[in-house]
């Protein structure tokens, strides 16, 4: 049993009722277990964060920046252990686990820089009216709850923790019950750096623990990344308390391929967009819109590329794609394979679970999928690509936008004017042109429509944890 909760600067054992199994998805077997935090322990964590707030927000921005740089350095010192743990618990191929770690390091480094710039943001505001002066103060929102999923555990937590701490907030982080060991590193680093007790608290658990946090009336804000169904519950709790919320939710994103593309290059982008992290990405480009003039050449090459991917255990084999991270996700994706058969979809690749231990599925391609198919409209969260053809630019834009989600999109075309025009017309939070899943800490992350509320990363990620105050003085 692992001691797994970091509350008020101490590691404590869980007193909740749920026992959490931590699994190796490539074997379909547990390798650790821990008890969830109880509702009372969540309360202790929020109380600790409240108690630490005044002192933490009173530290200088450069002191907070030094701690953030410490997080970046300490993540680097734990490099091999964190890469291996992500491979073992998430089923990520090594190169993906490395990229996730580097992303988390870059995030702490970036927000250290933004923290250092904070004093210059607190400045005088020129007024047209005579007789008054005014100045701005960017203040921390306060005590924030952070609830995250399992697909990029180091990264989604870093995207919240780093800006929240930079802004001067104190936090209670609730990692996913599927990957509860990975974010332990953040508590260990807080210990190693001597971060004041209560500034960062970590409580592990399932829905009960998450709900105890999102319902807690001691929070000033909640930032949630996860599914739409849980996101709407989190929003209900926030609305009951008139409390701000950031929601990073699901997606069903389009990749639009025009017929002036190089076929081989387009295939590479499409494959990466749907098989990275075994398709378990909110930003997976799971709807392929391919122009008529290139479809006949592209689809067989895509089929071949998907069938040739090396799928296996990242800890023991050279792989391009690992297993799905949980049995629940594996069953969910298998359910979509069954639906595809019922709907009579044309399967060009995959469409089945692999006949081996662990939670593996084949990279899958369905062609000419009807617009009303559940596979075209619902987030599957697996390596399942659905394709449709289009004739004109207008049709591609209309079909790409015809979704309740609006997280990201990819546009592939040799005509850059057209690509930019299409990018501007897409109703999403982020568009990639002739590239795939390239996320930079300086650019924003977040979606329109059902994909969420608010933005992470960049200066917008910091603003999410700041409150604007103005002080106006009469000079008379
Ligand atoms: P999930 O919604 O099931 O769980 C997310 C977190 O919420 C977990 O920590 C979970 O324990 C917690 N939780 C569960 N029930 C809760 C409740 N009633 N109250 C409060 N918290 C509760 O999502 P998941 O399966 O972990 O992750 C997959 C989903 O996350 C997908 O829909 C994916 O698109 C989304 N996601 C979005 C982004 C983004 O940036 N937009 C990034 C990653 C994942």
XYZ file of C-alpha atoms in Angstrom, residues 168-328:
161
model
C 0.382 33.362 -5.789
C -2.485 30.893 -5.391
C -2.332 27.891 -3.081
C -3.655 24.643 -4.493
C -5.248 21.276 -3.880
C -4.494 18.915 -6.765
C -6.598 15.796 -7.396
C -4.889 13.502 -9.910
C -6.781 10.760 -11.715
C -7.298 7.474 -9.906
C -5.920 5.748 -13.031
C -2.461 7.354 -12.713
C -2.156 8.432 -9.069
C 1.567 7.782 -8.618
C 2.904 10.110 -11.301
C 1.882 13.394 -9.684
C 3.389 12.195 -6.387
C 6.553 13.645 -7.899
C 5.149 17.141 -7.463
C 4.695 16.548 -3.718
C 8.177 15.037 -3.420
C 9.601 18.059 -5.223
C 7.698 20.432 -2.938
C 9.331 18.592 -0.010
C 12.777 18.744 -1.568
C 12.477 22.472 -2.283
C 11.078 23.317 1.135
C 7.931 24.795 -0.391
C 5.957 26.160 2.566
C 3.495 23.603 3.956
C -0.012 23.916 2.548
C 0.949 25.754 -0.661
C 0.633 22.527 -2.653
C -1.595 19.695 -1.453
C -2.318 16.473 -3.328
C -5.312 14.247 -2.633
C -5.852 11.060 -4.593
C -9.118 9.294 -5.168
C -12.015 8.542 -7.462
C -15.273 10.414 -8.068
C -16.058 10.741 -4.341
C -12.767 12.528 -3.673
C -13.132 14.696 -6.788
C -16.684 15.656 -5.831
C -15.585 16.464 -2.259
C -13.079 18.894 -3.739
C -15.307 20.441 -6.405
C -18.182 20.846 -3.889
C -15.958 22.325 -1.184
C -17.025 25.809 -0.186
C -13.470 26.769 0.802
C -12.243 27.104 -2.785
C -12.023 30.383 -4.677
C -11.789 28.680 -8.072
C -11.811 25.237 -9.608
C -9.889 24.262 -12.730
C -10.950 20.955 -14.232
C -9.672 18.878 -17.132
C -11.628 15.784 -18.034
C -14.802 14.484 -19.605
C -17.864 16.541 -20.473
C -20.092 14.526 -18.160
C -17.942 15.192 -15.076
C -17.206 18.728 -16.285
C -20.889 19.574 -16.218
C -21.140 18.282 -12.614
C -18.137 20.403 -11.675
C -19.795 23.409 -13.299
C -23.019 22.780 -11.378
C -21.056 22.822 -8.101
C -19.332 26.024 -9.166
C -22.603 27.666 -10.152
C -24.198 26.719 -6.820
C -21.434 28.720 -5.134
C -21.077 31.409 -7.846
C -17.438 30.450 -8.168
C -15.267 30.728 -11.293
C -14.345 27.580 -13.147
C -12.016 26.660 -15.990
C -13.097 23.587 -17.944
C -10.874 21.729 -20.403
C -13.153 19.067 -21.852
C -13.436 16.691 -24.762
C -13.004 16.985 -28.490
C -13.847 15.416 -31.833
C -11.402 17.288 -33.965
C -11.068 17.437 -37.721
C -8.000 17.070 -39.913
C -8.707 18.571 -43.334
C -6.534 17.306 -46.206
C -6.674 19.182 -49.497
C -5.743 17.497 -52.769
C -2.573 19.558 -53.292
C -0.871 17.751 -50.374
C 1.991 15.333 -50.653
C 0.289 12.015 -49.922
C 3.132 10.528 -47.857
C 3.440 13.636 -45.686
C -0.328 13.832 -45.163
C -0.392 10.177 -44.088
C 2.298 10.884 -41.467
C 0.313 13.792 -40.022
C -2.950 11.853 -40.001
C -1.400 8.795 -38.323
C 0.279 10.877 -35.618
C -2.921 12.838 -34.980
C -4.900 9.690 -34.202
C -2.373 7.243 -32.739
C -0.269 9.474 -30.459
C -0.968 8.295 -26.885
C -3.069 5.537 -28.517
C -5.570 8.209 -29.537
C -6.291 9.062 -25.893
C -6.013 12.775 -26.487
C -8.665 15.432 -26.132
C -7.009 16.890 -29.245
C -6.940 13.672 -31.304
C -7.797 14.542 -34.908
C -10.304 11.735 -35.157
C -12.371 13.067 -38.079
C -10.494 12.976 -41.388
C -11.933 15.187 -44.131
C -10.166 14.321 -47.364
C -10.697 16.091 -50.674
C -12.070 13.989 -53.543
C -8.985 14.489 -55.718
C -6.624 12.811 -53.248
C -8.881 10.324 -51.447
C -8.247 7.345 -53.761
C -4.479 7.743 -53.410
C -4.483 8.555 -49.718
C -6.819 6.016 -48.130
C -4.879 2.855 -49.163
C -1.590 4.445 -47.999
C -3.224 5.366 -44.711
C -4.565 1.855 -44.289
C -1.091 0.434 -44.887
C 0.556 2.883 -42.473
C -1.921 2.064 -39.692
C -1.542 -1.676 -40.237
C 2.259 -1.382 -40.117
C 2.385 0.458 -36.785
C 4.241 -1.477 -34.112
C 1.798 -1.918 -31.244
C 3.121 -3.443 -28.043
C 4.457 -3.156 -24.521
C 6.612 0.000 -24.317
C 8.690 -1.461 -21.484
C 9.795 -4.544 -23.406
C 9.375 -3.787 -27.133
C 10.199 -1.077 -29.692
C 6.736 0.363 -30.248
C 4.944 3.156 -32.069
C 1.799 2.747 -29.992
C 1.146 1.203 -26.586
C -2.026 -0.165 -25.005
C -5.015 1.875 -23.899
C -4.387 3.088 -20.367
C -7.300 1.471 -18.551
C -9.595 -1.477 -18.903
C -12.568 0.898 -18.829
